[in-house]
Coordinates of C-alpha atoms in Angstrom, one line a residue:
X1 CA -14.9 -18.6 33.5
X2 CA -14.4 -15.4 32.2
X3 CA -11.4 -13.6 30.0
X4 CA -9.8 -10.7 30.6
X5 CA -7.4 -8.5 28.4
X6 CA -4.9 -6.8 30.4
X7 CA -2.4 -5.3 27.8
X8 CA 1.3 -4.4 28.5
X9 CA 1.1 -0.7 28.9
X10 CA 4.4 0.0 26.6
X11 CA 3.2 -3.1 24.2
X12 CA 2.2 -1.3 20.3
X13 CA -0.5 -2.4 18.1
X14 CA 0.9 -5.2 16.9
X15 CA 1.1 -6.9 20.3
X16 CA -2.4 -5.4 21.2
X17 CA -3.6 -7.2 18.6
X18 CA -2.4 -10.8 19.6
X19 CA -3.3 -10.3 22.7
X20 CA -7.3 -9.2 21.8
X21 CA -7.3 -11.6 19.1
X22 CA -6.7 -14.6 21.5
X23 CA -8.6 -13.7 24.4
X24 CA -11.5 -13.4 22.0
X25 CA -10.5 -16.6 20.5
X26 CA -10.4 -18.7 23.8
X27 CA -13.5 -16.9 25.1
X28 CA -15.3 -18.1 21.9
X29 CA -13.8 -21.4 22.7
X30 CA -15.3 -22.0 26.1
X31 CA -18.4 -20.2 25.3
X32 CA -17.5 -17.1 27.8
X33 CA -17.5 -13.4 28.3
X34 CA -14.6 -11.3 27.1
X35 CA -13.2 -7.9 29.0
X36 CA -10.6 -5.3 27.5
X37 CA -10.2 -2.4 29.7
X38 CA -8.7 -0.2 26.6
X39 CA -10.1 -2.2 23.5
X40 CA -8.9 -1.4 20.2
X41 CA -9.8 2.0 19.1
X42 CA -8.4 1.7 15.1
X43 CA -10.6 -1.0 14.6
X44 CA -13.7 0.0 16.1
X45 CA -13.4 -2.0 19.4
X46 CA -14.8 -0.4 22.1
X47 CA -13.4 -1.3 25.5
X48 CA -15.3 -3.6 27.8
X49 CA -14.0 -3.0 31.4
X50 CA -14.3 -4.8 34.4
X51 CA -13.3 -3.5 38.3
X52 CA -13.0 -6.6 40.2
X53 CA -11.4 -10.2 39.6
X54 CA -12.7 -13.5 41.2
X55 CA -11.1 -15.0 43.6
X56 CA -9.6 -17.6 41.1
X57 CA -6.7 -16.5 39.0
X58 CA -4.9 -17.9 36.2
X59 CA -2.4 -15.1 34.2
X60 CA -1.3 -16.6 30.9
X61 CA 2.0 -15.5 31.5
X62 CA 2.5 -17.6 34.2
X63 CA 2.0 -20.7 31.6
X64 CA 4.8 -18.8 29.0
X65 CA 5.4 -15.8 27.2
X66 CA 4.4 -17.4 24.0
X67 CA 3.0 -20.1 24.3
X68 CA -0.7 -21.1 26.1
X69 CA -1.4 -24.5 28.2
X70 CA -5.2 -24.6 27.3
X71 CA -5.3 -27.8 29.1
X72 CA -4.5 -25.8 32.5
X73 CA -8.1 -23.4 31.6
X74 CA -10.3 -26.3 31.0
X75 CA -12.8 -26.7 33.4
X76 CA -11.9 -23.8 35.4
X77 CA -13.8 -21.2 37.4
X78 CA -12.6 -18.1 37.8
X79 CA -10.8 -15.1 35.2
X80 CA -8.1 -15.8 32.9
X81 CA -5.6 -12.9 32.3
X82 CA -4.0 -12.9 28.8
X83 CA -0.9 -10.5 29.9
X84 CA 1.5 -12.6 27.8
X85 CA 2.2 -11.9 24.2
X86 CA 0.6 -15.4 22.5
X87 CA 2.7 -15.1 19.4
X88 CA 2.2 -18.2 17.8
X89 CA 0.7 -18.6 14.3
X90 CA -1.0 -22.3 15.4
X91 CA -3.6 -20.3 17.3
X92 CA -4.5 -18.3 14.6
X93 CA -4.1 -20.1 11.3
X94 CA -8.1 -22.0 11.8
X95 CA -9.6 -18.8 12.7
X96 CA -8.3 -16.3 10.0
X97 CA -11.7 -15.6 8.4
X98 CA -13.3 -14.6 11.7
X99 CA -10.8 -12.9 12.8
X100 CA -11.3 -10.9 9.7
X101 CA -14.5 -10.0 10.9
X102 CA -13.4 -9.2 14.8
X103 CA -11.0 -6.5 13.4
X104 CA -13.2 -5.4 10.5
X105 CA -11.0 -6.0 7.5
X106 CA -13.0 -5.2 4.4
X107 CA -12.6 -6.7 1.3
X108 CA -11.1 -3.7 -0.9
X109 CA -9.4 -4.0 -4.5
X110 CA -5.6 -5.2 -4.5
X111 CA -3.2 -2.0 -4.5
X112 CA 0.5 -2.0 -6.0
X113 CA 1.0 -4.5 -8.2
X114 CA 4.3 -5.8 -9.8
X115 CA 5.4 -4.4 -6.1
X116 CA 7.1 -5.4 -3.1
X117 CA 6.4 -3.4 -0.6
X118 CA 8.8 -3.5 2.3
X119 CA 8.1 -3.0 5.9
X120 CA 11.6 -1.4 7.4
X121 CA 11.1 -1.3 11.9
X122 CA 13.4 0.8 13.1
X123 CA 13.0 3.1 16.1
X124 CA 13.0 1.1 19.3
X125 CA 14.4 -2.1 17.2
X126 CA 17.4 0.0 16.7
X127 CA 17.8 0.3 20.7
X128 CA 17.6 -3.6 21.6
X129 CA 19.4 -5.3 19.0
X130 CA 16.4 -6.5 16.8
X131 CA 17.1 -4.5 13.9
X132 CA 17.9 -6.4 10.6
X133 CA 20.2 -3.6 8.8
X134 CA 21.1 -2.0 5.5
X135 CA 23.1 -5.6 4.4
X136 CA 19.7 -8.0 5.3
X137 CA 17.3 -5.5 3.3
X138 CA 19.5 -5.2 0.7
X139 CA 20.1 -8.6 0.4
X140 CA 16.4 -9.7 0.8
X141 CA 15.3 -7.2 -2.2
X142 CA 18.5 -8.8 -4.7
X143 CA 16.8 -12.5 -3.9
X144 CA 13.3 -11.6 -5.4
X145 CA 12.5 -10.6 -9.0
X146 CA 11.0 -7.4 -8.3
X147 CA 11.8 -4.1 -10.0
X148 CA 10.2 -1.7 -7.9
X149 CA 10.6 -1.6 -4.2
X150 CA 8.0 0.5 -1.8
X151 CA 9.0 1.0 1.6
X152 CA 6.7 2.0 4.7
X153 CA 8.7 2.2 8.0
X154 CA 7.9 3.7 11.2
X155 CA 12.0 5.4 11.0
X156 CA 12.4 7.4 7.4
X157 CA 15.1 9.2 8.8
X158 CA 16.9 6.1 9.5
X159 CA 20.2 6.0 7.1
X160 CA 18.7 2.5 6.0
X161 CA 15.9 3.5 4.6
X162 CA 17.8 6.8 3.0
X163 CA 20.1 4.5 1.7
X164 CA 17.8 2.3 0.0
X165 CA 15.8 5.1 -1.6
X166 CA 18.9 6.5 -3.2
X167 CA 19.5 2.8 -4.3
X168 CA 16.0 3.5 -6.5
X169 CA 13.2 2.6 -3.5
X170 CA 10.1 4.5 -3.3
X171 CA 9.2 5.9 0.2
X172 CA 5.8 5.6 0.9
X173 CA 5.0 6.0 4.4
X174 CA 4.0 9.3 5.9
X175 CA 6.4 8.8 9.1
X176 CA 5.5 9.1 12.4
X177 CA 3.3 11.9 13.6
X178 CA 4.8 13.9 16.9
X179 CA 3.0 12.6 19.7
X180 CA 3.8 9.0 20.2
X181 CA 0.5 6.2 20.7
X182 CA 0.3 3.0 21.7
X183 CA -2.7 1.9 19.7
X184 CA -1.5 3.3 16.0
X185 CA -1.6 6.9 15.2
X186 CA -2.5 8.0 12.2
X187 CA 0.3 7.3 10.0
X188 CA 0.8 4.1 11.5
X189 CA -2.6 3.0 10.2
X190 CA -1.9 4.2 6.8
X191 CA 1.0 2.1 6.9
X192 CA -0.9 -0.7 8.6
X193 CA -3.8 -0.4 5.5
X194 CA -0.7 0.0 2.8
X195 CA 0.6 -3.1 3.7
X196 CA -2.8 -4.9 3.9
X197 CA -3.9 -4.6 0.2
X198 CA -0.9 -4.6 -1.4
X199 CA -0.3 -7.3 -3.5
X200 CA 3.0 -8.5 -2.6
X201 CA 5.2 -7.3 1.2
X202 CA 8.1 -8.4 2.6
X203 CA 7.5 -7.8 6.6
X204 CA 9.8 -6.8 9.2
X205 CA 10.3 -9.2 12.6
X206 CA 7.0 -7.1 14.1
X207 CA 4.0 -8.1 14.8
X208 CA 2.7 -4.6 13.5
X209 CA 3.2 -5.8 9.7
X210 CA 2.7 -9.5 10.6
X211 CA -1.1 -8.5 11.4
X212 CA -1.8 -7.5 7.7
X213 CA 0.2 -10.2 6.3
X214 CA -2.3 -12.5 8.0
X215 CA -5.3 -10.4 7.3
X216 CA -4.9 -9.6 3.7
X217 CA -5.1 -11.4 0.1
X218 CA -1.4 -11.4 -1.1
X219 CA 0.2 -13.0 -3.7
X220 CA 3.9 -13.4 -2.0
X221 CA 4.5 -12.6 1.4
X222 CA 8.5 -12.3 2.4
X223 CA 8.9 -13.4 6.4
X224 CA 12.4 -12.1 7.5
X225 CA 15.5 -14.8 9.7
X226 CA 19.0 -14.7 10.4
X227 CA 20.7 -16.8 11.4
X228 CA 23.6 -14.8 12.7
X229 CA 22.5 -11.8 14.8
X230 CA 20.0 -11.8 17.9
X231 CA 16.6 -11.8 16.5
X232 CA 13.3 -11.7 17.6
X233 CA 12.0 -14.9 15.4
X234 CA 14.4 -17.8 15.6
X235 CA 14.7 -20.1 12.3
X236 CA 14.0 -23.2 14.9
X237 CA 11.6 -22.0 17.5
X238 CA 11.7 -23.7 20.5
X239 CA 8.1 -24.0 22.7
X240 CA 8.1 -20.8 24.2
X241 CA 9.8 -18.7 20.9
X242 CA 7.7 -16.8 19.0
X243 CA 6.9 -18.9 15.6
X244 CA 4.6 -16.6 13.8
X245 CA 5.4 -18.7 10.2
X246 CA 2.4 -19.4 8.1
X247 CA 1.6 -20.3 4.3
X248 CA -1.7 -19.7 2.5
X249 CA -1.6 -21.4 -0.6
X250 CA 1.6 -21.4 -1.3
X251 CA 2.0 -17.6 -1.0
X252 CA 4.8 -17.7 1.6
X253 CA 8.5 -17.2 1.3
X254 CA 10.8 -18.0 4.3
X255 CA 13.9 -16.2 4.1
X256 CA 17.0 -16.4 5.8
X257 CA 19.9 -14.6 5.9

């Protein structure tokens, strides 16, 4: 058997990331080589490539978006696609340390403490429905004890975030840099890295901030619901929803609106 990456070409970093991080996972499982035409470039991933497939197919999306049937792989002979999105926090939470080591996250001093930092996904979220809104940020910041709010966002134009900041936030994210890139441009990585060593964050419904919130050493991480709006994470995930929820050490705050 082998495994083969075949990423989404509109799909960001975030989903990049599941995707590498599972195929590298279930190649490790079944003792196997790995192939990523593009790899991950941010964190030093070079790309692996491969020209043809064997005559044996199985595409993980055709066994759901989400979620993975191993039981359908084992035993098999042939090249297993990931092309789905396997955003499920199960297939992650036994593996955390080494997937620390795939992605090269380095063990750096704890930055903005006494903090929330606030992840804010705007842009594209703004186009299909997925974005939470003035009222759910403002409202998520009044539940915690904090008294100074960072936020990093990908839109710091957006009258959200301008709206918050006169409220008293800080802005820390450099915004977006001109040309748009799939695989994190610069700023995007300084948001990525802001969010990864600061001590406490509130992420968005993204798998871009979920990936440090994983990765890093926090003392409270915020996971955003409602309950009333179409959103990307249901509060009662059915089989095929993404259900990205996880708590180390009691560090984790689910919280619904």
């Amino acid at each position: 058997m082998r495994v083969i990456i075949e990423y989404d070409p509109y799909n960001r970093l975030g989903n990049r990331m599941f995707q590498y991080a599972f195929g590298a996972l279930l190649a490790k499982r079944h003792n196997c080589q790995l192939y990523c035409n593009e790899g991950l470039p941010n964190f030093g991933i070079k790309p692996t490539p491969i020209d043809n497939l064997q005559p044996n197919i199985i595409r993980a999306r055709s066994l759901g978006l989400q979620y993975f049937d191993f039981e359908a792989v084992e035993g098999f002979d042939g090249d297993v696609i990931i092309d789905s999105y396997v955003q499920k926090s199960e297939y992650y939470i036994n593996n955390r340390q080494l997937l620390r080591e795939i992605f090269g996250i380095r063990d750096l001093d704890t930055i903005n403490k006494d903090t929330l930092v606030l992840h804010i996904r705007g842009t594209d979220y703004n186009q299909v429905g997925y974005f939470l809104g003035y009222d759910f940020y403002k409202s998520l910041i009044k539940s915690t004890s904090f008294q100074k709010i960072k936020i990093v966002t990908d839109d710091p134009g957006c009258e959200t975030v301008n709206k918050l900041v006169s409220e008293g936030c800080e802005l820390a994210t450099e915004g977006p840099t001109p040309e748009f890139c799939v695989s994190g441009d610069r700023s995007a990585i300084a948001d990525f890295k802001t969010l990864l060593y600061s001590e406490n964050i509130a992420i968005s419904q993204s798998s871009f901030s979920w990936w440090p919130a994983f990765l890093g050493e926090h003392k409270t991480i915020i996971f955003p619901y409602s309950s009333t709006q179409k959103q990307m994470w249901p509060v009662a995930p059915e089989k095929d929803d993404q259900d990205l929820f996880f708590d180390f050490n009691n560090t984790c705050i689910k919280y619904i609106n």
